[in-house]
mmCIF file of C-alpha atoms in Angstrom:
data_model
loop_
_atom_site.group_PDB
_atom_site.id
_atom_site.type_symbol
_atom_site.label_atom_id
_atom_site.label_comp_id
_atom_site.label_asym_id
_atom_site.label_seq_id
_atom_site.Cartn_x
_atom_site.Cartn_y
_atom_site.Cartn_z
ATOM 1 C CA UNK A 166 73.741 180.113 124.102
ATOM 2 C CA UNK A 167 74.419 183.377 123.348
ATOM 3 C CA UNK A 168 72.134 185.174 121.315
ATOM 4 C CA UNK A 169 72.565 187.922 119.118
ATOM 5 C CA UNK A 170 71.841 191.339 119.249
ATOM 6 C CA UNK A 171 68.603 192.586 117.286
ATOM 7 C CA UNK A 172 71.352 195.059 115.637
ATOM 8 C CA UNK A 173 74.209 193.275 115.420
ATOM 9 C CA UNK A 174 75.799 195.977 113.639
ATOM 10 C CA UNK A 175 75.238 197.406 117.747
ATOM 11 C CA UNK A 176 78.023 194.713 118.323
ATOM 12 C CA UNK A 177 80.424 195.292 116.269
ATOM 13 C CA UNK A 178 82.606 197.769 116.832
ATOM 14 C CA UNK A 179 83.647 200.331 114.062
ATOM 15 C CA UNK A 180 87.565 200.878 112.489
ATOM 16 C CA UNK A 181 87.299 204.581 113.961
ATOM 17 C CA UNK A 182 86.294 203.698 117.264
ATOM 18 C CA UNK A 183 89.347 201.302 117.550
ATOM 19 C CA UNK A 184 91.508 204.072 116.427
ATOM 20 C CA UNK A 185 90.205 206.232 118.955
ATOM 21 C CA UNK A 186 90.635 203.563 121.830
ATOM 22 C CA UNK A 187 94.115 202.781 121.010
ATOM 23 C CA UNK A 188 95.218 206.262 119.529
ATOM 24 C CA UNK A 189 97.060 206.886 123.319
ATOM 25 C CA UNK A 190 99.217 203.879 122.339
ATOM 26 C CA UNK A 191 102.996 204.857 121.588
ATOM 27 C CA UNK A 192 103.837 203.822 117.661
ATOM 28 C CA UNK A 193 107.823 203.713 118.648
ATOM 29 C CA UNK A 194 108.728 202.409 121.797
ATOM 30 C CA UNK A 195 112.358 202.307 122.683
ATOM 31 C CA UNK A 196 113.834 198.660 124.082
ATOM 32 C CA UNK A 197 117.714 198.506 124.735
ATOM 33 C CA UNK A 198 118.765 201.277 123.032
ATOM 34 C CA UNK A 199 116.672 200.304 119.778
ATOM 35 C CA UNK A 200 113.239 201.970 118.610
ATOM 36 C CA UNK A 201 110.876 199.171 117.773
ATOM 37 C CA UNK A 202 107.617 200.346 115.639
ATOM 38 C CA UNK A 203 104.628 198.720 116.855
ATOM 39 C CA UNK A 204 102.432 197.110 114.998
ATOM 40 C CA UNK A 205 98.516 198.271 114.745
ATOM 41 C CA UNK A 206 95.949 196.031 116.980
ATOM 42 C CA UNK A 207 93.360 194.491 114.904
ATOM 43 C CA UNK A 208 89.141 195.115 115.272
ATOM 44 C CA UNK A 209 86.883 193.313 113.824
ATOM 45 C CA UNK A 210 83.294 192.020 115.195
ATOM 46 C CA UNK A 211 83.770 189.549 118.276
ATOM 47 C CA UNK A 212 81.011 187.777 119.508
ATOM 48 C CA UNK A 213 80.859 184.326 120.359
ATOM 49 C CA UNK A 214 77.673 182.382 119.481
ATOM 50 C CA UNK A 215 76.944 178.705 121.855
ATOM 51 C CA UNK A 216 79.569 176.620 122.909
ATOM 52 C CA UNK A 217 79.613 179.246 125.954
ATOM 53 C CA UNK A 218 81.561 176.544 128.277
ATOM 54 C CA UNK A 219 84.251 176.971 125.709
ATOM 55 C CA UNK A 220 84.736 180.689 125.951
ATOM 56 C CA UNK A 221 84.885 180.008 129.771
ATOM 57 C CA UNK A 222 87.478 177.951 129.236
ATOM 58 C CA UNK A 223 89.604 179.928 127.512
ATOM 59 C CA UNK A 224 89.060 182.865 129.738
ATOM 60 C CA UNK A 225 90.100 180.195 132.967
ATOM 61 C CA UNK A 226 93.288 179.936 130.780
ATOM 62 C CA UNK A 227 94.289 183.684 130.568
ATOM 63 C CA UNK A 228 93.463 183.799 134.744
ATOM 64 C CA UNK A 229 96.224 184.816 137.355
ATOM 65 C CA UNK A 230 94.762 183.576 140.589
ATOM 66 C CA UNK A 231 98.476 184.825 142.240
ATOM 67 C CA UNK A 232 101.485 186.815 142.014
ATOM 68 C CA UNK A 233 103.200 183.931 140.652
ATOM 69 C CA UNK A 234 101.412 182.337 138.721
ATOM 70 C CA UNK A 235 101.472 182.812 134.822
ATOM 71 C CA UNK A 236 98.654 182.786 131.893
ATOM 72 C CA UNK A 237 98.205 179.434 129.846
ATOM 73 C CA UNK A 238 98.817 179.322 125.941
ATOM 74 C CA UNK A 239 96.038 177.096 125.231
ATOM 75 C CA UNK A 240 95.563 175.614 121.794
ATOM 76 C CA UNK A 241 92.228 175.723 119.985
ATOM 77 C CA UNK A 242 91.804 172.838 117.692
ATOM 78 C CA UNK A 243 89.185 171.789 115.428
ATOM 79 C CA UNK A 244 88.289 172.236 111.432
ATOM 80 C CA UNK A 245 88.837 174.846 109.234
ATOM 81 C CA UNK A 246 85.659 177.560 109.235
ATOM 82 C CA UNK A 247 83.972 176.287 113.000
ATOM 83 C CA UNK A 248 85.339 179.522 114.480
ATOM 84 C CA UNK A 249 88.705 179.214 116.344
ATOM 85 C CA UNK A 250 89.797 182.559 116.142
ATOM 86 C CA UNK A 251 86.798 184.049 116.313
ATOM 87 C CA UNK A 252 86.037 182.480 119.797
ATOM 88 C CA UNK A 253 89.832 183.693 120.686
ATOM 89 C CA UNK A 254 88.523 187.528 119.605
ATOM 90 C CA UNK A 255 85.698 187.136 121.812
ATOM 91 C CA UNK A 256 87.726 186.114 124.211
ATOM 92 C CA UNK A 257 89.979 189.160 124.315
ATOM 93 C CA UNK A 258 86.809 191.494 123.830
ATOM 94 C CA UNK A 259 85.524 190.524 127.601
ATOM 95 C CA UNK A 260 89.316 191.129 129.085
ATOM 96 C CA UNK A 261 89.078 194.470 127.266
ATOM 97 C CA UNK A 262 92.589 194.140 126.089
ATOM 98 C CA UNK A 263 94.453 195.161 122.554
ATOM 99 C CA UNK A 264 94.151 192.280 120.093
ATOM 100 C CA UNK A 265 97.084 191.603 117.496
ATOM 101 C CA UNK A 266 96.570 188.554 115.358
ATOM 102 C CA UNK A 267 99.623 186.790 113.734
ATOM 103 C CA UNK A 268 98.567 184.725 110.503
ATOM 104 C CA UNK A 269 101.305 181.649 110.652
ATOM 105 C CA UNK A 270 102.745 180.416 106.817
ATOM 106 C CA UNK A 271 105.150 177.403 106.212
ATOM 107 C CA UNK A 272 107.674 179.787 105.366
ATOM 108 C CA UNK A 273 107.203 181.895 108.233
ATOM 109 C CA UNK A 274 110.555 183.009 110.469
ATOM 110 C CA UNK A 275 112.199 183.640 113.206
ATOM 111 C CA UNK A 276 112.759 187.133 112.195
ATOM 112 C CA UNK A 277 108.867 187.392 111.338
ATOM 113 C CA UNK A 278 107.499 186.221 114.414
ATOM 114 C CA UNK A 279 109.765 188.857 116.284
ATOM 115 C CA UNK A 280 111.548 192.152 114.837
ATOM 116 C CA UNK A 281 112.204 192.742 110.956
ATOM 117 C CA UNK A 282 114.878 195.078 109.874
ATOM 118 C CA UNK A 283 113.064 197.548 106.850
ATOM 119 C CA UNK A 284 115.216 200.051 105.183
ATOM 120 C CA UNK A 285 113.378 203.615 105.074
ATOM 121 C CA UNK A 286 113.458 206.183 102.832
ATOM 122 C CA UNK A 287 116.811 207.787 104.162
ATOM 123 C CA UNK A 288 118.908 204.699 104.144
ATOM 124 C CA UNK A 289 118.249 203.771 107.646
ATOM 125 C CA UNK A 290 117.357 200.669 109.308
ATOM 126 C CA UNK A 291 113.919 200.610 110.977
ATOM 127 C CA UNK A 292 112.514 198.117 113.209
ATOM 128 C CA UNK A 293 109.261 196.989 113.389
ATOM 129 C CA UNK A 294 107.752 194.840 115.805
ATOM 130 C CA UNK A 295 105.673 192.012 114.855
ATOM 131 C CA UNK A 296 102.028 191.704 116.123
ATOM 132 C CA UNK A 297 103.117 188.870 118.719
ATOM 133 C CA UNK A 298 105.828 191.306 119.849
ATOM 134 C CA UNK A 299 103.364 194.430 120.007
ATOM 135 C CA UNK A 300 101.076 192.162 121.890
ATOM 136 C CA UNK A 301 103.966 191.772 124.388
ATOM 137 C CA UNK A 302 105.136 194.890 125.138
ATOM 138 C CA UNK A 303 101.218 196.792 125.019
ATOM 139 C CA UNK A 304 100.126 193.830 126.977
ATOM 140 C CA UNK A 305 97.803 192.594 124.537
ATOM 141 C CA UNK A 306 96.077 189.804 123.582
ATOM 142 C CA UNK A 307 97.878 187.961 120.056
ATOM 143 C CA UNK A 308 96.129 184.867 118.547
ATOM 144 C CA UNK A 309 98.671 182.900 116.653
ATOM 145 C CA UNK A 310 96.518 181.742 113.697
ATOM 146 C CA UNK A 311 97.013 178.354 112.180
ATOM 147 C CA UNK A 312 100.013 177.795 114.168
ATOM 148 C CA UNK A 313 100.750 174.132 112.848
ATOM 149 C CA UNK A 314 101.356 175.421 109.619
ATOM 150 C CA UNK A 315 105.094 177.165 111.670
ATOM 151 C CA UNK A 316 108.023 174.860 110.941
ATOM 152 C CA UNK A 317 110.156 173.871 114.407
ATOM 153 C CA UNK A 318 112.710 176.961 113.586
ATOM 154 C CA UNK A 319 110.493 179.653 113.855
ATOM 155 C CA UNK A 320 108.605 177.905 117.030
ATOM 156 C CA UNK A 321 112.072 177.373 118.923
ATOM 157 C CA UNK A 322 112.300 181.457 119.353
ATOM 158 C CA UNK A 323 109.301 181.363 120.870
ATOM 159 C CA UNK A 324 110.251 178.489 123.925
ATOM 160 C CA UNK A 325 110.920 181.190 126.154
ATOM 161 C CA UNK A 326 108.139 183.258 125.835
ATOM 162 C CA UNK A 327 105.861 180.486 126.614
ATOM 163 C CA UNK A 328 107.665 179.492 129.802
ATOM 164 C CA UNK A 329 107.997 180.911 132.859
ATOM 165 C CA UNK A 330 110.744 183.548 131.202
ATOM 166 C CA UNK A 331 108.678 184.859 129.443
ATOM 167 C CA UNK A 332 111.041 186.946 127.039
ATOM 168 C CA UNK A 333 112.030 186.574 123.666
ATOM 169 C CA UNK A 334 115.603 187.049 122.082
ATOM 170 C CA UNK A 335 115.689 189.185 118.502
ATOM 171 C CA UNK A 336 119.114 188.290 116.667
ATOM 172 C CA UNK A 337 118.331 190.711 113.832
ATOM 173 C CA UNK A 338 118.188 193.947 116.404
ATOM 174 C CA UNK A 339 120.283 192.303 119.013
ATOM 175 C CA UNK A 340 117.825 192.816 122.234
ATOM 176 C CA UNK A 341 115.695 191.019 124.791
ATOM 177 C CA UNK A 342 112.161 191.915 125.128
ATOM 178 C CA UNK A 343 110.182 190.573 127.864
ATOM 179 C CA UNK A 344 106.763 190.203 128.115
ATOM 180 C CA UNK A 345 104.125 192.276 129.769
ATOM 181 C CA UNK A 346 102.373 190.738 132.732
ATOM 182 C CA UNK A 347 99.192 191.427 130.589
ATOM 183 C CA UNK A 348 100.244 189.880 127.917
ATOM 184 C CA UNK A 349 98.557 186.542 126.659
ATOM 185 C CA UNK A 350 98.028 184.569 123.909
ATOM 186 C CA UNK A 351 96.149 181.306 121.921
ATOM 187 C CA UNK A 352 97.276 179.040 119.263
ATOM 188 C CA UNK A 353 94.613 178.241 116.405
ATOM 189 C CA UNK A 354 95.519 174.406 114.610
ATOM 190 C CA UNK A 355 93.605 173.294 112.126
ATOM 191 C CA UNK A 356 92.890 169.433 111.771
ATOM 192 C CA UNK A 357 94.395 168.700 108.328
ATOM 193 C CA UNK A 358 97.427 167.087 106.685
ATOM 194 C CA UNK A 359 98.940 170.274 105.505
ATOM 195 C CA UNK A 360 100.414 170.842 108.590
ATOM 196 C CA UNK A 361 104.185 170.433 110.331
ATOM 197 C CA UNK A 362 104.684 168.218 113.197
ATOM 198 C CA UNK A 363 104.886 170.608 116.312
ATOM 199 C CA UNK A 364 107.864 169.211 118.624
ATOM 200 C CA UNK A 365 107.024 167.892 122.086
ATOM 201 C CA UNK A 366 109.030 170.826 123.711
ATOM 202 C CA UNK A 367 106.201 173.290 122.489
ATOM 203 C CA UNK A 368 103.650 171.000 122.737
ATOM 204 C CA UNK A 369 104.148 170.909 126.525
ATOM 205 C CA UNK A 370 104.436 174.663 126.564
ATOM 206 C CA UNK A 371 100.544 175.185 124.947
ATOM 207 C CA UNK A 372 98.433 173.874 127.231
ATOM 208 C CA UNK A 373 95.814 172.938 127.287
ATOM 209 C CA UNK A 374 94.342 171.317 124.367
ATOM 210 C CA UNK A 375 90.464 173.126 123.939
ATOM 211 C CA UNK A 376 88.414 171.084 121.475
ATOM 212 C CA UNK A 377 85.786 173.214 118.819
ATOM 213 C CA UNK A 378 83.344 170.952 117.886
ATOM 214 C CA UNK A 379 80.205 171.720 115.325
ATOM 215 C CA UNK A 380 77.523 173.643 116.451
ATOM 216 C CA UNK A 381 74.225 172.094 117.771
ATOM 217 C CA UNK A 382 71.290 173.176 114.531
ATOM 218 C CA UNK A 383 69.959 176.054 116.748
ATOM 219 C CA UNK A 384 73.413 177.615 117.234
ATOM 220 C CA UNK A 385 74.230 177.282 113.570
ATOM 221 C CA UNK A 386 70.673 178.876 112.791
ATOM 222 C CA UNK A 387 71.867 181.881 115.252
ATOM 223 C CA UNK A 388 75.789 182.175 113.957
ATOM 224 C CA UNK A 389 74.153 182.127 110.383
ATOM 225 C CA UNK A 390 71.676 185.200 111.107
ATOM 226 C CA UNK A 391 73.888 187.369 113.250
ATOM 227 C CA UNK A 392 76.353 187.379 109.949
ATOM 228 C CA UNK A 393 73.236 187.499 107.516
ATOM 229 C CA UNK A 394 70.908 189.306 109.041
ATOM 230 C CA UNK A 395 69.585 190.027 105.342
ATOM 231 C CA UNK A 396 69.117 186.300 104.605
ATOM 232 C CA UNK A 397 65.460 184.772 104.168
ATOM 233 C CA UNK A 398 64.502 182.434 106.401
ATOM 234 C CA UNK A 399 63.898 179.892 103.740
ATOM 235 C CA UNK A 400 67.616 180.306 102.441
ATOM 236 C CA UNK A 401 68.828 180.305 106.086
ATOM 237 C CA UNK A 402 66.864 176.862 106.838
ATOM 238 C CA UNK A 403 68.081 174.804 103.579
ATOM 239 C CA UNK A 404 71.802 176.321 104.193
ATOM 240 C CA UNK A 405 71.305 174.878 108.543
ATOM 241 C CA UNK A 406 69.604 171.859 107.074
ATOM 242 C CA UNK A 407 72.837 170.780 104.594
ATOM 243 C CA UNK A 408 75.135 171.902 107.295
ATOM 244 C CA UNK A 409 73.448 169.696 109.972
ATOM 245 C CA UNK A 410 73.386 166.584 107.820
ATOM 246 C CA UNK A 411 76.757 167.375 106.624
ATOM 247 C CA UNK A 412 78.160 166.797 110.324
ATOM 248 C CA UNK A 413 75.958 163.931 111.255
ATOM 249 C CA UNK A 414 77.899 162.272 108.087
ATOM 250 C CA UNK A 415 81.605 163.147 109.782
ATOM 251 C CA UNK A 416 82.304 165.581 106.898
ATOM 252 C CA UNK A 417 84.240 169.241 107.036
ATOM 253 C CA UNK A 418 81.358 171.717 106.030
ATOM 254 C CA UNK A 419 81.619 174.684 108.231
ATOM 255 C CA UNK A 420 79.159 177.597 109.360
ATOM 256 C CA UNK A 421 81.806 179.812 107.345
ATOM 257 C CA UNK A 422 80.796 177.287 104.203
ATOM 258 C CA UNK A 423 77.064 178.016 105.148
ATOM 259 C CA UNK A 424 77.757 181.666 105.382
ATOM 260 C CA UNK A 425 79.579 182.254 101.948
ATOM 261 C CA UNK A 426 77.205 179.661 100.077
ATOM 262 C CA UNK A 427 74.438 182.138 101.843
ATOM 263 C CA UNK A 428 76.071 185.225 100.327
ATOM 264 C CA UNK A 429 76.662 183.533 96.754
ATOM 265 C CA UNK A 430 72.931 183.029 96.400
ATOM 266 C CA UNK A 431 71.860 186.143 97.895
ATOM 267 C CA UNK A 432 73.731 188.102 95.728
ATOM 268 C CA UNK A 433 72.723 186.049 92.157
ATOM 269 C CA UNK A 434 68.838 186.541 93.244
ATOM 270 C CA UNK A 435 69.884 190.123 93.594
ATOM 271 C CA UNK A 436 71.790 190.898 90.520
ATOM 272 C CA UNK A 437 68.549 190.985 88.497
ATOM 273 C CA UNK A 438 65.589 191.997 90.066
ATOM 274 C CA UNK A 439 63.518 192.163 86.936
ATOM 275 C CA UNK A 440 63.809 188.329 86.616
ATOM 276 C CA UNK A 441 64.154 186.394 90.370
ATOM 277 C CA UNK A 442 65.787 183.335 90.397
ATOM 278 C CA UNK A 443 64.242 180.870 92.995
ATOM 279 C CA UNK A 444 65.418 180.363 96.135
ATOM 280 C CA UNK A 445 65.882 176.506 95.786
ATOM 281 C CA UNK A 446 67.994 176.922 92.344
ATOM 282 C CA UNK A 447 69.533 180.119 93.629
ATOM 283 C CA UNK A 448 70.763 178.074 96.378
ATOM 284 C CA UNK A 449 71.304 174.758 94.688
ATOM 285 C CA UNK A 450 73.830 176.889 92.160
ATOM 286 C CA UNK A 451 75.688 178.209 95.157
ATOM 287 C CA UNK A 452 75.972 174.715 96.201
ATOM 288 C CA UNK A 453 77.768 173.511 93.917
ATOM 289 C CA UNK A 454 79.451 176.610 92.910
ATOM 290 C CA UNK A 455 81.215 177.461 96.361
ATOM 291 C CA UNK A 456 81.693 173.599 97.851
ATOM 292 C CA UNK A 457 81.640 171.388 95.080
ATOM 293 C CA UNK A 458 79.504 168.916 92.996
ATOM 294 C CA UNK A 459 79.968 166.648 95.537
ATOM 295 C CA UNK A 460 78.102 168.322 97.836
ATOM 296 C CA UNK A 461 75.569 167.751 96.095
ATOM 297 C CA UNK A 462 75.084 164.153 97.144
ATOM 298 C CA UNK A 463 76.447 164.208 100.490
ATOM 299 C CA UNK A 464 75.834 160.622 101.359
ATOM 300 C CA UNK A 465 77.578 159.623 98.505
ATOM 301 C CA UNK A 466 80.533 161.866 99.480
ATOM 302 C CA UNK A 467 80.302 160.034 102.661
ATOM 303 C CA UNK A 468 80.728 156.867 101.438
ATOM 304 C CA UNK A 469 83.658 158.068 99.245
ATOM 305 C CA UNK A 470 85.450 159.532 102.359
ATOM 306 C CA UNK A 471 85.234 156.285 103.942
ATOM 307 C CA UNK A 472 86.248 154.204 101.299
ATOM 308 C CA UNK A 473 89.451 156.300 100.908
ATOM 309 C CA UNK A 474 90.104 156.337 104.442
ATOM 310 C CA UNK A 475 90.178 152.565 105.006
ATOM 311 C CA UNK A 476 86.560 152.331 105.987
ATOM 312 C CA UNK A 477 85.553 149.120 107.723
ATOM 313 C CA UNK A 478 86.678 146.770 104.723
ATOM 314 C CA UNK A 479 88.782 144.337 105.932
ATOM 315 C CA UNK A 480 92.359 143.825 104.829
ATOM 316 C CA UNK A 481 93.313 142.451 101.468
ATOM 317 C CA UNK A 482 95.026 139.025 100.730
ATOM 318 C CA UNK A 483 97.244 138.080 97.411
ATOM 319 C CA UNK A 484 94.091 135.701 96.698
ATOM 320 C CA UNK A 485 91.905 138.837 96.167
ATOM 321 C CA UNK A 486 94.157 140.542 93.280
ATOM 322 C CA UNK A 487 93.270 137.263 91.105
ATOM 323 C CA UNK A 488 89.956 135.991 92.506
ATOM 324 C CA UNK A 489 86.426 138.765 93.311
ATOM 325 C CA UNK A 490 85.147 137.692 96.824
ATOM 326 C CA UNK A 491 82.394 135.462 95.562
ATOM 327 C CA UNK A 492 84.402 133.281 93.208
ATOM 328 C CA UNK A 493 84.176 129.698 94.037
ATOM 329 C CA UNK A 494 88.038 129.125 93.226
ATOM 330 C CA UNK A 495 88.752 131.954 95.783
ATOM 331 C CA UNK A 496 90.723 129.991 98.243
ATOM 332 C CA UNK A 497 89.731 131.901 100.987
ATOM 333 C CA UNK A 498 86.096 131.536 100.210
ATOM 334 C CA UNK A 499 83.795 130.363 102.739
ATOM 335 C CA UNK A 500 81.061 128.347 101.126
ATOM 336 C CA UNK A 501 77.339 128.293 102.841
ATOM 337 C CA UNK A 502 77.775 124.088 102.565
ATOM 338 C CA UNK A 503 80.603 124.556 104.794
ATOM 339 C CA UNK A 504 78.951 126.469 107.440
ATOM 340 C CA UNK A 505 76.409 123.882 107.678
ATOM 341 C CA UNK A 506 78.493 121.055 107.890
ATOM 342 C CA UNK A 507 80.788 122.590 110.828
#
């Protein structure tokens, strides 16, 4: 595992220092004939908490073990909140590239993945590259967030940059921009239903497929305190305890629902020192407050989740919208005299 810092403020690097870093970094480059303004890379905090063979993994992806050979786009699937992107900016910290980070929308397109035309001030057209596109041409790291929420339009521009072209076509300014050999890049999905269908064609294109799981109860305890180190550890052990049981029941409560359930109750003990609130009703309030009343009773929840989703019941017959199972005129009723007789 990888534990955190005493200080984790140590860890996390400040806005100015980025600026500094990156402050060499050209805002207008000029690409067939056409000045592109790049967009800013993004810094936030970056460490990666157990699962450590993960990170390796992805790092094995970004690896050029020849002249030939070419970076993987891996995808990074699992459930909202267990940390995709934040394993993909950890990632990027220990290459000690530029990170750009492109959140993906149903109604994103073409023209936002690559170049869009703004009008300035003195009636000209401007061009400014997207993140993905600044990634490319600084050689930078961009994390495609959430990229199953893309419809097949916006992901067919991007065939030939994850391909052994490596280039990307902008209609709207009319040039080809290639890709630096430094540049790589992830795709976040998240395991829900409001999501397109990704085509085959890119499908084969972002490999491989890396897995994020849950966290084991002592990596959860150490995520939780390197984001609250303020937290007691009473608060901190209820908030591991519900998360823990939520995942042994196969339901979607995440160390980012632990964390802002954490800050909820932290802040209502604080907002009146004169009069505490406990920590159990504190935390019981933020409960309910930030996931639900049906978090509440999580086994319950369970059982509802499993009812909806089929369960184990076993398939319905046109007998069982007249008859309840235990009726004796249920003609598919087995009766215990039966049994005994066969």
């Amino acid at each position: 595992m990888n534990s955190p810092s005493p200080n984790p403020s140590e860890d996390r690097p400040s806005q100015a220092s980025a600026s500094d870093r990156f402050a060499r970094e050209p805002e207008v480059v000029q690409i067939g004939g056409v000045e592109l303004k790049l967009a800013h890379p993004y810094d936030a905090a970056s460490d990666w908490i157990g699962q450590n063979e993960l990170l390796m993994q992805l790092l094995a992806c970004w690896l050029t073990v020849d002249e030939s050979d070419l970076p993987l786009t891996p995808r990074l699937i699992g459930s909202p909140g267990v940390g995709k992107t934040q394993l993909a900016i950890a990632a990027t910290k220990r290459q000690g590239l530029p990170l750009y980070i492109y959140q993906c929308t149903a109604d994103t397109r073409p023209e936002d993945l690559l170049i869009t035309p703004v009008l300035s001030r003195g009636g000209e057209i401007a061009y400014h590259a997207s993140p993905l596109v600044s990634a490319m041409i600084t050689g930078g790291v961009c994390i495609l967030d959430e990229g199953n929420r893309m419809n097949e339009k916006s992901w067919a521009s991007l065939a030939p940059l994850f391909d052994s072209r490596r280039y990307v076509e902008s209609i709207v300014a009319g040039i080809t921009i290639p890709a630096s050999a430094e540049f790589r890049s992830a795709v976040t999905m998240n395991q829900d239903e409001s999501t397109f269908e990704i085509p085959d064609y890119i499908l084969s294109r972002l490999q491989p497929t890396l897995q994020v799981g849950f966290p084991n109860k002592q990596d959860e305890m150490a995520i939780l305190q390197y984001h609250l180190p303020f937290a007691e550890p009473e608060m901190l052990a209820l908030t591991v305890d519900f998360l823990q049981r939520s995942h042994e029941l196969k339901l979607d409560f995440s160390p980012r629902d632990g964390i802002n359930l954490l800050r909820f109750a932290i802040k209502r003990m604080k907002q009146n020192p004169s009069h505490p609130v406990a920590h159990d009703v504190a935390w019981q309030e933020a409960l309910e407050k930030c996931l639900g009343d049906e978090a509440v009773d999580l086994e319950s929840l369970a059982e509802r989740r499993k009812r909806t989703l089929g369960g184990d019941a076993v398939p319905l017959g046109l007998a069982d919208l007249f008859f309840d199972a235990d009726d004796p005129l249920h003609p598919d009723r087995e009766d215990e005299d039966d049994d005994d007789l066969i």
